[in-house]
Amino acid sequence: EADIYQTPRYLVIGTGKKITLECSQTMGHDKMYWYQQDPGMELHLIHYSYGVNSTEKGDLSSESTVSRIRTEHFPLTLESARPSHTSQYLCASIPAGTVLEAFFGQGTRLTVV
Amino acid sequence: LAKTTQPISMDSYEGQEVNITCSHNNIATNDYITWYQQFPSQGPRFIIQGYKTKVTNEVASLFIPADRKSSTLSLPRVSLSDTAVYYCLVGDRSSGYSTLTFGKGTMLLVSP
């Protein structure tokens, strides 16, 4: 079983606050992804990374930013949270040499009030 | 990236076999077919992957016809706990393929 961790699991925060959602994996995977998903809706890719110092925007326009300074960590930051950012955020990683065999974290449920 | 089409929802009863078909008419030669399962408030979980013919594991079977333009995920004797959304993805690992794109998936509801 893969080890990919997201913290916090739940977060309620006020409008205008800066927040960072953490994602860590201990498997040495190069490819990592962030998704946004509202209840009952599709997963939308918002950022991905091929490896250290590599980040790309995904299909869904997002006001968030990401960084990849270390292989294990792929944090997502919202500089100024808004109620429209309320959603579930899911992090995933893929082992090298595999095809679409991603491992997902448990997710962070963010509520901006 | 090959586009996939699946039914939006399916209903079944406990103990029945469920078959979910995914269409991928423009699948490329190097593409693999992968299925995921997602429970509410959790991240998707990899179920099974195949390239051609049939693949079986402890969870499901995957049937892929010779033309590979569709695939069928088969869940034997479903239980209530199999109620989830099932996603079909198609892609390869060559040429720097890096995006992992999920469609709407199929919502499977298993009733007693």
CSV table of C-alpha atoms in Angstrom, one decimal:
chain,number,residue,atom,x,y,z
A,1,GLU,CA,0.0,0.0,0.0
A,2,ALA,CA,1.3,3.4,-1.0
A,3,ASP,CA,2.0,6.1,1.5
A,4,ILE,CA,0.7,9.5,0.5
A,5,TYR,CA,-0.4,11.9,3.1
A,6,GLN,CA,-2.4,15.1,3.1
A,7,THR,CA,-2.8,17.5,6.0
A,8,PRO,CA,-5.0,18.9,7.3
A,9,ARG,CA,-7.9,16.6,6.6
A,10,TYR,CA,-10.4,19.3,7.4
A,11,LEU,CA,-9.9,23.1,7.5
A,12,VAL,CA,-12.3,25.9,8.1
A,13,ILE,CA,-10.8,29.3,7.5
A,14,GLY,CA,-11.9,32.9,7.1
A,15,THR,CA,-11.9,34.8,3.9
A,16,GLY,CA,-8.7,36.5,3.0
A,17,LYS,CA,-6.4,34.1,4.9
A,18,LYS,CA,-3.4,32.5,3.3
A,19,ILE,CA,-3.4,28.7,3.6
A,20,THR,CA,-1.1,25.9,2.5
A,21,LEU,CA,-2.3,22.4,2.0
A,22,GLU,CA,0.3,19.8,2.5
A,23,CYS,CA,0.9,16.7,0.4
A,24,SER,CA,3.8,14.2,1.1
A,25,GLN,CA,4.7,10.9,-0.3
A,26,THR,CA,7.4,8.6,0.9
A,27,MET,CA,7.7,6.5,-2.3
A,28,GLY,CA,10.1,8.7,-4.3
A,29,HIS,CA,7.5,9.2,-7.0
A,30,ASP,CA,8.4,11.9,-9.5
A,31,LYS,CA,4.9,12.7,-10.8
A,32,MET,CA,2.5,14.4,-8.5
A,33,TYR,CA,-0.9,16.0,-9.0
A,34,TRP,CA,-3.5,18.2,-7.3
A,35,TYR,CA,-7.2,17.9,-8.0
A,36,GLN,CA,-10.2,19.9,-6.9
A,37,GLN,CA,-13.5,18.1,-6.5
A,38,ASP,CA,-16.9,19.4,-5.3
A,39,PRO,CA,-19.3,16.8,-3.8
A,40,GLY,CA,-20.8,14.6,-6.5
A,41,MET,CA,-18.8,16.3,-9.2
A,42,GLU,CA,-15.8,15.5,-11.4
A,43,LEU,CA,-12.2,15.7,-10.4
A,44,HIS,CA,-10.5,18.7,-11.9
A,45,LEU,CA,-6.8,18.7,-12.4
A,46,ILE,CA,-5.4,22.0,-11.1
A,47,HIS,CA,-1.6,21.4,-10.9
A,48,TYR,CA,0.9,18.8,-11.6
A,49,SER,CA,4.6,18.2,-11.4
A,50,TYR,CA,7.1,16.0,-13.3
A,51,GLY,CA,9.7,16.3,-10.5
A,52,VAL,CA,11.7,18.7,-8.5
A,53,ASN,CA,11.5,22.3,-9.7
A,54,SER,CA,8.9,21.3,-12.3
A,55,THR,CA,5.3,22.5,-12.0
A,56,GLU,CA,2.5,22.9,-14.5
A,57,LYS,CA,-1.1,24.3,-14.4
A,58,GLY,CA,-3.8,21.8,-15.1
A,59,ASP,CA,-7.1,21.9,-16.9
A,60,LEU,CA,-9.0,23.9,-14.4
A,61,SER,CA,-7.9,27.5,-13.8
A,62,SER,CA,-7.0,27.9,-10.2
A,63,GLU,CA,-5.9,30.8,-8.1
A,64,SER,CA,-3.7,28.5,-6.1
A,65,THR,CA,0.1,28.0,-6.6
A,66,VAL,CA,2.3,25.0,-6.0
A,67,SER,CA,6.0,24.3,-5.4
A,68,ARG,CA,8.2,21.2,-5.7
A,69,ILE,CA,11.4,21.8,-3.9
A,70,ARG,CA,11.7,18.3,-2.7
A,71,THR,CA,10.5,15.0,-4.4
A,72,GLU,CA,8.4,14.1,-1.3
A,73,HIS,CA,6.5,17.3,-0.9
A,74,PHE,CA,4.0,19.1,-3.2
A,75,PRO,CA,2.3,21.8,-1.2
A,76,LEU,CA,-0.6,23.9,-2.6
A,77,THR,CA,-1.0,27.5,-1.4
A,78,LEU,CA,-3.9,29.9,-1.6
A,79,GLU,CA,-2.7,33.4,-1.0
A,80,SER,CA,-6.1,34.8,-0.2
A,81,ALA,CA,-8.9,32.3,0.5
A,82,ARG,CA,-12.4,33.0,-0.8
A,83,PRO,CA,-15.7,31.1,-0.3
A,84,SER,CA,-15.4,30.0,-3.9
A,85,HIS,CA,-12.4,28.0,-2.9
A,86,THR,CA,-14.5,25.8,-0.7
A,87,SER,CA,-14.0,22.2,-2.0
A,88,GLN,CA,-12.1,19.0,-1.5
A,89,TYR,CA,-8.5,19.0,-2.6
A,90,LEU,CA,-6.9,15.7,-3.5
A,91,CYS,CA,-3.2,14.9,-4.0
A,92,ALA,CA,-1.9,12.0,-6.1
A,93,SER,CA,1.4,10.5,-7.2
A,94,ILE,CA,2.4,8.0,-9.9
A,95,PRO,CA,5.4,5.6,-9.7
A,96,ALA,CA,8.0,5.8,-12.5
A,97,GLY,CA,7.6,3.2,-15.2
A,98,THR,CA,3.9,2.7,-14.6
A,99,VAL,CA,0.9,3.9,-16.6
A,100,LEU,CA,-1.9,5.8,-14.8
A,101,GLU,CA,-1.5,3.8,-11.6
A,102,ALA,CA,-1.9,6.7,-9.3
A,103,PHE,CA,-2.0,6.7,-5.5
A,104,PHE,CA,-4.3,9.3,-3.9
A,105,GLY,CA,-4.2,10.9,-0.5
A,106,GLN,CA,-7.3,11.1,1.8
A,107,GLY,CA,-7.9,14.6,0.7
A,108,THR,CA,-8.4,18.0,2.5
A,109,ARG,CA,-11.9,19.3,2.9
A,110,LEU,CA,-11.6,23.1,2.8
A,111,THR,CA,-14.3,25.4,3.9
A,112,VAL,CA,-13.8,29.2,3.5
A,113,VAL,CA,-16.3,31.3,5.5
B,1,LEU,CA,-5.3,11.7,-24.8
B,2,ALA,CA,-8.1,9.3,-25.8
B,3,LYS,CA,-11.5,10.5,-24.7
B,4,THR,CA,-13.7,8.0,-22.9
B,5,THR,CA,-17.5,7.7,-22.6
B,6,GLN,CA,-19.2,5.8,-19.8
B,7,PRO,CA,-22.8,5.6,-18.5
B,8,ILE,CA,-23.5,8.2,-15.9
B,9,SER,CA,-25.1,5.8,-13.5
B,10,MET,CA,-26.0,2.1,-13.0
B,11,ASP,CA,-28.2,0.3,-10.5
B,12,SER,CA,-27.7,-3.2,-9.2
B,13,TYR,CA,-28.6,-5.5,-6.3
B,14,GLU,CA,-26.4,-7.4,-3.9
B,15,GLY,CA,-25.0,-10.6,-5.3
B,16,GLN,CA,-25.4,-9.6,-9.0
B,17,GLU,CA,-22.6,-9.3,-11.5
B,18,VAL,CA,-22.1,-5.7,-12.7
B,19,ASN,CA,-20.6,-4.8,-16.1
B,20,ILE,CA,-19.6,-1.2,-16.8
B,21,THR,CA,-18.6,-0.5,-20.4
B,22,CYS,CA,-16.3,2.4,-21.4
B,23,SER,CA,-15.9,3.5,-25.0
B,24,HIS,CA,-12.6,4.9,-26.2
B,25,ASN,CA,-12.9,5.0,-30.0
B,26,ASN,CA,-9.6,6.9,-30.6
B,27,ILE,CA,-7.4,4.8,-28.3
B,28,ALA,CA,-3.8,4.9,-29.5
B,29,THR,CA,-1.5,1.9,-30.0
B,30,ASN,CA,0.5,2.5,-26.8
B,31,ASP,CA,-2.5,3.4,-24.6
B,32,TYR,CA,-3.5,1.3,-21.6
B,33,ILE,CA,-6.9,1.2,-20.1
B,34,THR,CA,-7.2,1.8,-16.4
B,35,TRP,CA,-10.1,1.8,-14.0
B,36,TYR,CA,-10.5,3.6,-10.6
B,37,GLN,CA,-13.1,3.4,-7.8
B,38,GLN,CA,-14.0,6.4,-5.7
B,39,PHE,CA,-16.1,6.4,-2.5
B,40,PRO,CA,-17.6,9.6,-1.2
B,41,SER,CA,-15.1,12.0,0.5
B,42,GLN,CA,-12.1,9.8,-0.5
B,43,GLY,CA,-9.6,9.9,-3.3
B,44,PRO,CA,-9.9,7.4,-6.2
B,45,ARG,CA,-8.4,4.0,-5.8
B,46,PHE,CA,-6.7,2.1,-8.7
B,47,ILE,CA,-8.7,-1.1,-9.4
B,48,ILE,CA,-7.3,-2.7,-12.6
B,49,GLN,CA,-5.4,-2.0,-15.8
B,50,GLY,CA,-5.1,-3.8,-19.1
B,51,TYR,CA,-3.9,-3.5,-22.6
B,52,LYS,CA,-5.8,-6.3,-24.4
B,53,THR,CA,-7.9,-9.4,-23.9
B,54,LYS,CA,-8.7,-10.1,-20.3
B,55,VAL,CA,-7.2,-9.2,-17.0
B,56,THR,CA,-8.4,-10.4,-13.6
B,57,ASN,CA,-7.4,-9.6,-10.1
B,58,GLU,CA,-9.0,-10.1,-6.7
B,59,VAL,CA,-11.3,-7.2,-7.1
B,60,ALA,CA,-12.5,-7.2,-10.8
B,61,SER,CA,-12.0,-8.4,-14.3
B,62,LEU,CA,-11.4,-6.2,-17.3
B,63,PHE,CA,-12.4,-7.3,-20.8
B,64,ILE,CA,-10.9,-5.7,-23.8
B,65,PRO,CA,-12.0,-6.7,-27.3
B,66,ALA,CA,-9.5,-7.0,-30.2
B,67,ASP,CA,-10.2,-3.6,-31.6
B,68,ARG,CA,-9.6,-2.0,-28.1
B,69,LYS,CA,-12.3,0.7,-28.8
B,70,SER,CA,-14.1,-0.3,-25.7
B,71,SER,CA,-13.6,-2.1,-22.4
B,72,THR,CA,-15.8,-3.6,-19.8
B,73,LEU,CA,-15.2,-3.6,-16.0
B,74,SER,CA,-16.8,-6.6,-14.4
B,75,LEU,CA,-17.5,-6.7,-10.7
B,76,PRO,CA,-18.6,-10.2,-9.6
B,77,ARG,CA,-21.3,-10.5,-6.9
B,78,VAL,CA,-21.4,-6.9,-5.8
B,79,SER,CA,-22.2,-5.9,-2.3
B,80,LEU,CA,-23.5,-2.7,-0.8
B,81,SER,CA,-19.9,-1.6,-0.2
B,82,ASP,CA,-19.3,-1.5,-4.0
B,83,THR,CA,-21.5,1.5,-4.2
B,84,ALA,CA,-19.1,4.1,-5.6
B,85,VAL,CA,-18.1,6.0,-8.7
B,86,TYR,CA,-16.1,4.1,-11.3
B,87,TYR,CA,-13.8,5.9,-13.7
B,88,CYS,CA,-12.3,4.7,-16.9
B,89,LEU,CA,-9.0,6.3,-18.1
B,90,VAL,CA,-6.9,5.7,-21.2
B,91,GLY,CA,-3.3,6.8,-21.7
B,92,ASP,CA,0.3,5.7,-22.1
B,93,ARG,CA,3.6,6.3,-20.5
B,94,SER,CA,5.6,7.3,-23.5
B,95,SER,CA,6.4,10.7,-24.9
B,96,GLY,CA,6.3,12.4,-21.5
B,97,TYR,CA,2.7,11.7,-20.9
B,98,SER,CA,2.0,13.2,-17.5
B,99,THR,CA,-1.6,14.3,-17.1
B,100,LEU,CA,-4.1,12.1,-15.3
B,101,THR,CA,-7.5,13.2,-16.4
B,102,PHE,CA,-10.7,11.8,-15.0
B,103,GLY,CA,-14.1,12.1,-16.7
B,104,LYS,CA,-17.5,12.0,-15.0
B,105,GLY,CA,-17.3,8.4,-14.2
B,106,THR,CA,-20.2,5.9,-13.6
B,107,MET,CA,-22.1,6.1,-10.3
B,108,LEU,CA,-22.9,2.5,-9.3
B,109,LEU,CA,-25.6,2.1,-6.7
B,110,VAL,CA,-26.0,-1.3,-5.1
B,111,SER,CA,-29.2,-2.0,-3.3
B,112,PRO,CA,-30.1,-4.7,-0.8
